[in-house]
mmCIF file of N, CA and C in Angstrom:
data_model
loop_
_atom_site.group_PDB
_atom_site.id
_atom_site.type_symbol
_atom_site.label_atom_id
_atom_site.label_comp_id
_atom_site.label_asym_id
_atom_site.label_seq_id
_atom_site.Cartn_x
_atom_site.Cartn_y
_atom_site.Cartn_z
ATOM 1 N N UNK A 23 0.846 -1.180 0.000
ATOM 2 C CA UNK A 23 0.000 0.000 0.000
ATOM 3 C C UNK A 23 0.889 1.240 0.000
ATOM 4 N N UNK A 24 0.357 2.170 -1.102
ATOM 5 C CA UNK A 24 1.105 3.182 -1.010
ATOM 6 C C UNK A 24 0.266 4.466 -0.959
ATOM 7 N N UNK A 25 0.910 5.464 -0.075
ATOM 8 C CA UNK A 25 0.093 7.302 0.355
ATOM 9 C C UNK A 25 0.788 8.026 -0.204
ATOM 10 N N UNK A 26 0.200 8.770 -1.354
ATOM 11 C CA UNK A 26 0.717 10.843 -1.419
ATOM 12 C C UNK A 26 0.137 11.187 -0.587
ATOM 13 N N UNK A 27 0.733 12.305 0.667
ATOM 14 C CA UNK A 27 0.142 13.182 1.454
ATOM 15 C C UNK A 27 0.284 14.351 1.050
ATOM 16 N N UNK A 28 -0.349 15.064 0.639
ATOM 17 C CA UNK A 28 0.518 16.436 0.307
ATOM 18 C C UNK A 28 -0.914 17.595 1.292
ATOM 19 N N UNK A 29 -0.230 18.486 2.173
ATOM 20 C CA UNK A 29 -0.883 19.447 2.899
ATOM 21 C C UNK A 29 -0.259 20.703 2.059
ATOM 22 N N UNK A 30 -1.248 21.560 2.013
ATOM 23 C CA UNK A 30 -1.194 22.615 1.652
ATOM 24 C C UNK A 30 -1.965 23.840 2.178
ATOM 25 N N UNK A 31 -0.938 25.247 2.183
ATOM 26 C CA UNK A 31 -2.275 26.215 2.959
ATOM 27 C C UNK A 31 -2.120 26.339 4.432
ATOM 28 N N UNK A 32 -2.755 26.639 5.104
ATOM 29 C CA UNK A 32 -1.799 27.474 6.533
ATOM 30 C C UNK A 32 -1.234 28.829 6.409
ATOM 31 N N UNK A 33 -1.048 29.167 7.699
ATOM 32 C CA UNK A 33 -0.932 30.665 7.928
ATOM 33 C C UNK A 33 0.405 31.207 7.061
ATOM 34 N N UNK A 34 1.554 29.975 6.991
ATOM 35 C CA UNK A 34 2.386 30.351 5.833
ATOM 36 C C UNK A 34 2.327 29.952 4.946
ATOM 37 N N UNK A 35 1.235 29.150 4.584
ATOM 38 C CA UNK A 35 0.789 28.771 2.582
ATOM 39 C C UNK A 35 2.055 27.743 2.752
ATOM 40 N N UNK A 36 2.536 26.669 3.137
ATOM 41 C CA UNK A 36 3.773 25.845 3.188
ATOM 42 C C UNK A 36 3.259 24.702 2.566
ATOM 43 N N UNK A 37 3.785 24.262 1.649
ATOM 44 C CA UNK A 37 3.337 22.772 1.025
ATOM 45 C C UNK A 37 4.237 21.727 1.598
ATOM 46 N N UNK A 38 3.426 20.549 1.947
ATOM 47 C CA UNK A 38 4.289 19.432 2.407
ATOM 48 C C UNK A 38 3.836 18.359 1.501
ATOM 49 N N UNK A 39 4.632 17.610 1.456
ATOM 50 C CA UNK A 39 4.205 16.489 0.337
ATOM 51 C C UNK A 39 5.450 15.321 0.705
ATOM 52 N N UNK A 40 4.852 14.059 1.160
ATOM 53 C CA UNK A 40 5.513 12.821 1.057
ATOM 54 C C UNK A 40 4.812 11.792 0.440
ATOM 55 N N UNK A 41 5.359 10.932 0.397
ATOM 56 C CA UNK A 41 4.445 9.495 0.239
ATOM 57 C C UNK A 41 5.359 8.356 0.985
ATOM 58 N N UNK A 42 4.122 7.342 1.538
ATOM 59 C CA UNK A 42 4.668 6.292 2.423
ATOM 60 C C UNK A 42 4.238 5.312 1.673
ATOM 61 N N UNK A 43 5.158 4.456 1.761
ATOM 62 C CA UNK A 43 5.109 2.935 1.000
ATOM 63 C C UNK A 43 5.239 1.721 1.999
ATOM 64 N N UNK A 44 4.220 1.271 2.368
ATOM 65 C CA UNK A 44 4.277 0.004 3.145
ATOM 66 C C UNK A 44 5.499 -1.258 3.234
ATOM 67 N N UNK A 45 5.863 -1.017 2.042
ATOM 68 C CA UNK A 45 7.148 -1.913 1.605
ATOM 69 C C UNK A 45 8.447 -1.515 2.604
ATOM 70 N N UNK A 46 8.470 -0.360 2.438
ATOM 71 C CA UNK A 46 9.471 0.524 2.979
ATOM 72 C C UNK A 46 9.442 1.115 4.286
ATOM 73 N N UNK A 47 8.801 0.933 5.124
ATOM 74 C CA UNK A 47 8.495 1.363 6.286
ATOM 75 C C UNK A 47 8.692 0.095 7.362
ATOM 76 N N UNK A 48 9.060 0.458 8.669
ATOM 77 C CA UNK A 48 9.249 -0.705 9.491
ATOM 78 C C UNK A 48 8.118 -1.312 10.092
ATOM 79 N N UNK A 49 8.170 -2.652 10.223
ATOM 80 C CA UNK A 49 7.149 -3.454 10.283
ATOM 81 C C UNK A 49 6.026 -2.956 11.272
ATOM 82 N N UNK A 50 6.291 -2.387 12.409
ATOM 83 C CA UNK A 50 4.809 -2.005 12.882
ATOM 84 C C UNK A 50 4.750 -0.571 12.466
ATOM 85 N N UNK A 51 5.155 0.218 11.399
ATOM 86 C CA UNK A 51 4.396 1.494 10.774
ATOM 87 C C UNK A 51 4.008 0.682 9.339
ATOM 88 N N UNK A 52 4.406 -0.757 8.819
ATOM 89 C CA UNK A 52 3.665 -0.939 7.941
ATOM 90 C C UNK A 52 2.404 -1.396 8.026
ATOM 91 N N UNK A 53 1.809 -2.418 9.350
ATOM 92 C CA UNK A 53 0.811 -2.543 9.772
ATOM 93 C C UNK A 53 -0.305 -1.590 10.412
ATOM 94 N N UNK A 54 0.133 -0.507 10.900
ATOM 95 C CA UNK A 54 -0.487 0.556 11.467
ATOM 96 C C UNK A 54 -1.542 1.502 9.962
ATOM 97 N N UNK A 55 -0.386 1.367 9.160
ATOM 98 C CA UNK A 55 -1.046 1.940 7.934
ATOM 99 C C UNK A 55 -2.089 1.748 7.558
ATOM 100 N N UNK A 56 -2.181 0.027 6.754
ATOM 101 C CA UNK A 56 -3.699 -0.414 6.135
ATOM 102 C C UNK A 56 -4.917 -0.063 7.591
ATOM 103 N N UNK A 57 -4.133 0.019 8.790
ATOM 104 C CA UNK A 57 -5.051 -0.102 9.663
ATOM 105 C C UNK A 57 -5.961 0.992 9.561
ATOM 106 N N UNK A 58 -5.337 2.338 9.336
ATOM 107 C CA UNK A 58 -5.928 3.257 9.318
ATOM 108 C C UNK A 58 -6.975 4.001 8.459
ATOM 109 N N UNK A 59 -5.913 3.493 7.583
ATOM 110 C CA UNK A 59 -6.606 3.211 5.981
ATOM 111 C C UNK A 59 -8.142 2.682 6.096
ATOM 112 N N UNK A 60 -8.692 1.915 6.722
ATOM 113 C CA UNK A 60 -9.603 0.564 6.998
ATOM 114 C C UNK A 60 -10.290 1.768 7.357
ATOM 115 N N UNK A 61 -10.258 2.428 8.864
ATOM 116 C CA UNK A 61 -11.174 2.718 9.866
ATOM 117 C C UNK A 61 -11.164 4.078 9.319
ATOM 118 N N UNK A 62 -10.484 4.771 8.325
ATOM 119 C CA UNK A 62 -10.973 5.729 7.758
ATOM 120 C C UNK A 62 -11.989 5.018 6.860
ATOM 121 N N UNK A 63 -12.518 4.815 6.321
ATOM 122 C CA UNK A 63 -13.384 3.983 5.040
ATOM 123 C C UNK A 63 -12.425 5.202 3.653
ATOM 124 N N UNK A 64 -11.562 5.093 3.700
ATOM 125 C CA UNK A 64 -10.753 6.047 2.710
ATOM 126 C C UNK A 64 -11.511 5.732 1.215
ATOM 127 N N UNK A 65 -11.287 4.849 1.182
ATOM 128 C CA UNK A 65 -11.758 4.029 -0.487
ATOM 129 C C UNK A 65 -13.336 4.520 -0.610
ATOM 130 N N UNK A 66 -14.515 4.852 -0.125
ATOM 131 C CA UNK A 66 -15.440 5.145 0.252
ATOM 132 C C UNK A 66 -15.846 6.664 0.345
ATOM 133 N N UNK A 67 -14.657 7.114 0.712
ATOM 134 C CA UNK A 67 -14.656 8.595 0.919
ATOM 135 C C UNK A 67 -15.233 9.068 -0.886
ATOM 136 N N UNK A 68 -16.104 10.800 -1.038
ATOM 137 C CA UNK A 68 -15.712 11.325 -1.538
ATOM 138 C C UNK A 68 -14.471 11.810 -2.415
ATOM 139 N N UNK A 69 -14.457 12.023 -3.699
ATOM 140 C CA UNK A 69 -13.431 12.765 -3.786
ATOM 141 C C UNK A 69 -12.844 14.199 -3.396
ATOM 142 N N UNK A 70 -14.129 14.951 -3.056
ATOM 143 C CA UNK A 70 -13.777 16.259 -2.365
ATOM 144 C C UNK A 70 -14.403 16.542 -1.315
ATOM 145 N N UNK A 71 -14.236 17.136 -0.450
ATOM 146 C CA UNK A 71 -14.695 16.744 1.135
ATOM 147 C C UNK A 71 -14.569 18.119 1.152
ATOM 148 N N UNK A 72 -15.423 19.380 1.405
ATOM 149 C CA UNK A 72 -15.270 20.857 1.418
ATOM 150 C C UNK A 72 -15.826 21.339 2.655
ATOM 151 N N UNK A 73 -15.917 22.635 3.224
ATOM 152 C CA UNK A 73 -16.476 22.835 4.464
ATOM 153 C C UNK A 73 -17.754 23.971 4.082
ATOM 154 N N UNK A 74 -18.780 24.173 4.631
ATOM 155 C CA UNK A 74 -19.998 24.846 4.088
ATOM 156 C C UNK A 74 -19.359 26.442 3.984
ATOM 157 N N UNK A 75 -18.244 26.570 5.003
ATOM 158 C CA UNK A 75 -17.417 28.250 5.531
ATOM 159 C C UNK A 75 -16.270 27.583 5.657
ATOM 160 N N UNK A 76 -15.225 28.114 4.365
ATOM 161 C CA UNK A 76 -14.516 27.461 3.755
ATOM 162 C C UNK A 76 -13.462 28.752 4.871
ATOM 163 N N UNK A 77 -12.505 28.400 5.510
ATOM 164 C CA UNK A 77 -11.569 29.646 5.958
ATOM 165 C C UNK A 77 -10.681 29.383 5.624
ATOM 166 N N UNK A 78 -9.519 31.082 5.592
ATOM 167 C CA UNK A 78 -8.680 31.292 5.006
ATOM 168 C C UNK A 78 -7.265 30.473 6.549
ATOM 169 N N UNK A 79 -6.144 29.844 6.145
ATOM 170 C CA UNK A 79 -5.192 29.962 6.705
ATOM 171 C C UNK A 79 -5.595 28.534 7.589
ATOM 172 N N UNK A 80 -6.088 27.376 6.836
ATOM 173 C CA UNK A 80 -6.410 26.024 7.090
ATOM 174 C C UNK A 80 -6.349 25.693 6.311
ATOM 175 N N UNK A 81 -5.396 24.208 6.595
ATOM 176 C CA UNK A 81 -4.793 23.035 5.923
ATOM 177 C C UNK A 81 -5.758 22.623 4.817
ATOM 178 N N UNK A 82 -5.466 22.077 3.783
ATOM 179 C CA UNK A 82 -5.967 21.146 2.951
ATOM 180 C C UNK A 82 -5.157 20.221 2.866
ATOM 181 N N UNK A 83 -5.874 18.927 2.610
ATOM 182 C CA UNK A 83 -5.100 17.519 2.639
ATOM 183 C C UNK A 83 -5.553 16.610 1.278
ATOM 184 N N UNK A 84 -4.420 16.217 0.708
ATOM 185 C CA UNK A 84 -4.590 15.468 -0.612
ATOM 186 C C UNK A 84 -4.165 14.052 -0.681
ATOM 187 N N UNK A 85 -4.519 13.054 -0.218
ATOM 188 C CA UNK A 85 -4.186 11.872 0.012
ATOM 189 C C UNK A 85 -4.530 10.921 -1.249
ATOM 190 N N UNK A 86 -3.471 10.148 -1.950
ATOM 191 C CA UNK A 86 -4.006 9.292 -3.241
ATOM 192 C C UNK A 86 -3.620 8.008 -2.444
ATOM 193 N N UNK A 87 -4.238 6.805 -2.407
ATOM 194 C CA UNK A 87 -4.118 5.679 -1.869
ATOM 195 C C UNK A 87 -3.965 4.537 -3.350
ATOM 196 N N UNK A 88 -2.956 3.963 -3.287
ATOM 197 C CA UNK A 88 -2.834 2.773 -3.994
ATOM 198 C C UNK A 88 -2.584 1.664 -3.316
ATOM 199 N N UNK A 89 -3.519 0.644 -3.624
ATOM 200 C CA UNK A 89 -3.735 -0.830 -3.021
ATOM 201 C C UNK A 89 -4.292 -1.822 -3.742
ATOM 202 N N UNK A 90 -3.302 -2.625 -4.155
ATOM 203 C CA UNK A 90 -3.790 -3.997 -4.779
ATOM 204 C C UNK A 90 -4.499 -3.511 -5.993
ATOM 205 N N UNK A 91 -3.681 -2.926 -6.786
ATOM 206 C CA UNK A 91 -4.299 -2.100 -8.121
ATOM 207 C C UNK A 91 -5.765 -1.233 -7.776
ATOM 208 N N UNK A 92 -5.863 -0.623 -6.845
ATOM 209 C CA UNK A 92 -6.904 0.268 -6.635
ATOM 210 C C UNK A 92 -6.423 1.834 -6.293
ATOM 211 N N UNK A 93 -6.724 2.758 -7.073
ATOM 212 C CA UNK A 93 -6.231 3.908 -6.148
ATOM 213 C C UNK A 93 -7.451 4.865 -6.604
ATOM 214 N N UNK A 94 -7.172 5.626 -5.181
ATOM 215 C CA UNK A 94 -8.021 6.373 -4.866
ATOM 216 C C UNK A 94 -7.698 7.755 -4.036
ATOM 217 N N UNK A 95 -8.423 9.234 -4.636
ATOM 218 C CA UNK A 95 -7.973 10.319 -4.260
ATOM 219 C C UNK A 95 -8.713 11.138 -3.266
ATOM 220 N N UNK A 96 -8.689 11.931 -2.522
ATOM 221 C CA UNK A 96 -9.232 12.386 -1.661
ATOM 222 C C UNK A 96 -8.638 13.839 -0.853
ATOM 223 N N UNK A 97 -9.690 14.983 -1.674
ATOM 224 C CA UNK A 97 -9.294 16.179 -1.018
ATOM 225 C C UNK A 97 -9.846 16.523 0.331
ATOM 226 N N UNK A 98 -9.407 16.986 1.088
ATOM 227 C CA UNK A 98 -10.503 17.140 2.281
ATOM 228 C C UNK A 98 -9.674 18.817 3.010
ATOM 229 N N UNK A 99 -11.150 20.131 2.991
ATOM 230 C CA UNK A 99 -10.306 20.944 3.781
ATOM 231 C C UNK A 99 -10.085 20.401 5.521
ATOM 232 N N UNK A 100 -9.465 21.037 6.300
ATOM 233 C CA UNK A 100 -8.988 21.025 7.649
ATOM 234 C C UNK A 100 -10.407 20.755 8.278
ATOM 235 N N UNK A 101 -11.249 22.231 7.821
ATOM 236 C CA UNK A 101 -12.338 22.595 8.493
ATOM 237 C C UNK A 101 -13.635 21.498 8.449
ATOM 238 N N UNK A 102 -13.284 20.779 7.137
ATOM 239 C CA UNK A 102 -14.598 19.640 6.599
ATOM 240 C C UNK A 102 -13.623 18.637 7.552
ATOM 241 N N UNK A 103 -12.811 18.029 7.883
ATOM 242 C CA UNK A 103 -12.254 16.969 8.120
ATOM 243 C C UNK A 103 -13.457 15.825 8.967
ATOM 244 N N UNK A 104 -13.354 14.659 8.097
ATOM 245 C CA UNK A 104 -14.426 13.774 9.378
ATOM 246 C C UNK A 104 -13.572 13.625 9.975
ATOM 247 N N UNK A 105 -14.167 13.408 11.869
ATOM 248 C CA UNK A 105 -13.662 12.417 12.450
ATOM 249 C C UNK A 105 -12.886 11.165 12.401
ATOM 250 N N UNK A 106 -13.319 10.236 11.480
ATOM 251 C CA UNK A 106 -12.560 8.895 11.056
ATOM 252 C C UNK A 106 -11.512 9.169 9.922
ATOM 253 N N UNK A 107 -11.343 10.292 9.617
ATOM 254 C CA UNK A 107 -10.076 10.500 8.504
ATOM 255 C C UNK A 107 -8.668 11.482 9.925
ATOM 256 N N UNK A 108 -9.541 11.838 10.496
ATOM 257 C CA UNK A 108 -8.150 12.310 11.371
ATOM 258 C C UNK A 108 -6.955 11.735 11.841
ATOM 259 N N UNK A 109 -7.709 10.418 12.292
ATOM 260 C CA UNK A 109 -5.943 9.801 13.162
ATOM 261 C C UNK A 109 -5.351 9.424 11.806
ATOM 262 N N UNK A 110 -5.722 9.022 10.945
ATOM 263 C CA UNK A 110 -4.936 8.766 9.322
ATOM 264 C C UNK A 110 -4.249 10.362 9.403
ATOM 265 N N UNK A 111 -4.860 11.136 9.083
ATOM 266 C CA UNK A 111 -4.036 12.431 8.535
ATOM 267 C C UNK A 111 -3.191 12.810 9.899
ATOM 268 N N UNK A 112 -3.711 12.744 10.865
ATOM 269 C CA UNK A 112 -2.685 12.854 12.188
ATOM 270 C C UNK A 112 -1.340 11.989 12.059
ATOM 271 N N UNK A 113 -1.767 10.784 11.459
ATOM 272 C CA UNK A 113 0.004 9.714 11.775
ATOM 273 C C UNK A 113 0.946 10.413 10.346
ATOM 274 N N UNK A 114 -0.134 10.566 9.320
ATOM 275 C CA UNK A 114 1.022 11.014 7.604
ATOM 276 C C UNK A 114 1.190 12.215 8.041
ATOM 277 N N UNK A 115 0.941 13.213 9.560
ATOM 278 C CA UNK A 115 1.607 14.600 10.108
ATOM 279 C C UNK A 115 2.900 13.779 10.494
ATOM 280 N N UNK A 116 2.738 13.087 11.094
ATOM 281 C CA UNK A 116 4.218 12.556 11.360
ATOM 282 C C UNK A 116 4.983 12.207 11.056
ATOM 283 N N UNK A 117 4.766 11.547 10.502
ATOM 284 C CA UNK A 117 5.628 10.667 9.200
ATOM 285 C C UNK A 117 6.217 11.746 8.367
ATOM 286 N N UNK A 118 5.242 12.808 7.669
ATOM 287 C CA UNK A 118 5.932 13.931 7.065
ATOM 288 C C UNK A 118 6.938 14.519 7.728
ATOM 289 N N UNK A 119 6.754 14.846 9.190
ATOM 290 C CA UNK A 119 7.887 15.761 10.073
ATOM 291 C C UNK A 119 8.608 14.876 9.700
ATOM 292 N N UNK A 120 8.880 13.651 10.047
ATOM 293 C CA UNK A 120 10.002 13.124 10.146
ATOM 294 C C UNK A 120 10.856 12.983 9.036
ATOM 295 N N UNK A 121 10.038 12.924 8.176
ATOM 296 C CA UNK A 121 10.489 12.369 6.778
ATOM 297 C C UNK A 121 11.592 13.816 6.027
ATOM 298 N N UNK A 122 11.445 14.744 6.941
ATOM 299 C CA UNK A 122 11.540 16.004 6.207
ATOM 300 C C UNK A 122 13.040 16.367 6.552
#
């Protein structure tokens, strides 16, 4: 399974962009992944996820998921964020710091 994360937007407009590859990651961040993946219903999601009062100087998040020849894209602002997509976009916050 593989993630583009790319955040964009914030009070300094800063683009971040990684991607995590299950292959490549150590064995319990490769399992943690699909996990999240799952309990987001990611594959299920919308492709654009918007907020009704769209504000200025909040994240947008662009996540493309490839799995087992399936991929799938998903914009979502900060302000729209569901609940079940957070701890996903919370762990690819980390992974990005680190990665950086």
């Amino acid at each position: 399974m593989r993630i583009s994360f790319e955040r964009t937007g914030g009070f300094a407009g800063i683009s971040k962009k990684t991607t995590v590859d299950t292959a490549t990651l150590p064995p319990n961040e490769a399992n943690e992944l699909p996990r999240l993946v799952e309990a987001a219903g990611l594959f299920n999601l919308p492709e654009k996820i918007t907020s009704p009062n769209p504000q200025v100087d909040r994240f947008q998040y662009k996540l493309t998921v490839e799995d087992q020849g399936k991929q799938h894209t998903v914009t979502v602002s900060e302000a729209a964020l569901p609940g079940t997509l957070r701890p996903l976009i919370e762990w690819l916050n980390q992974v990005a710091r680190h990665s950086s």
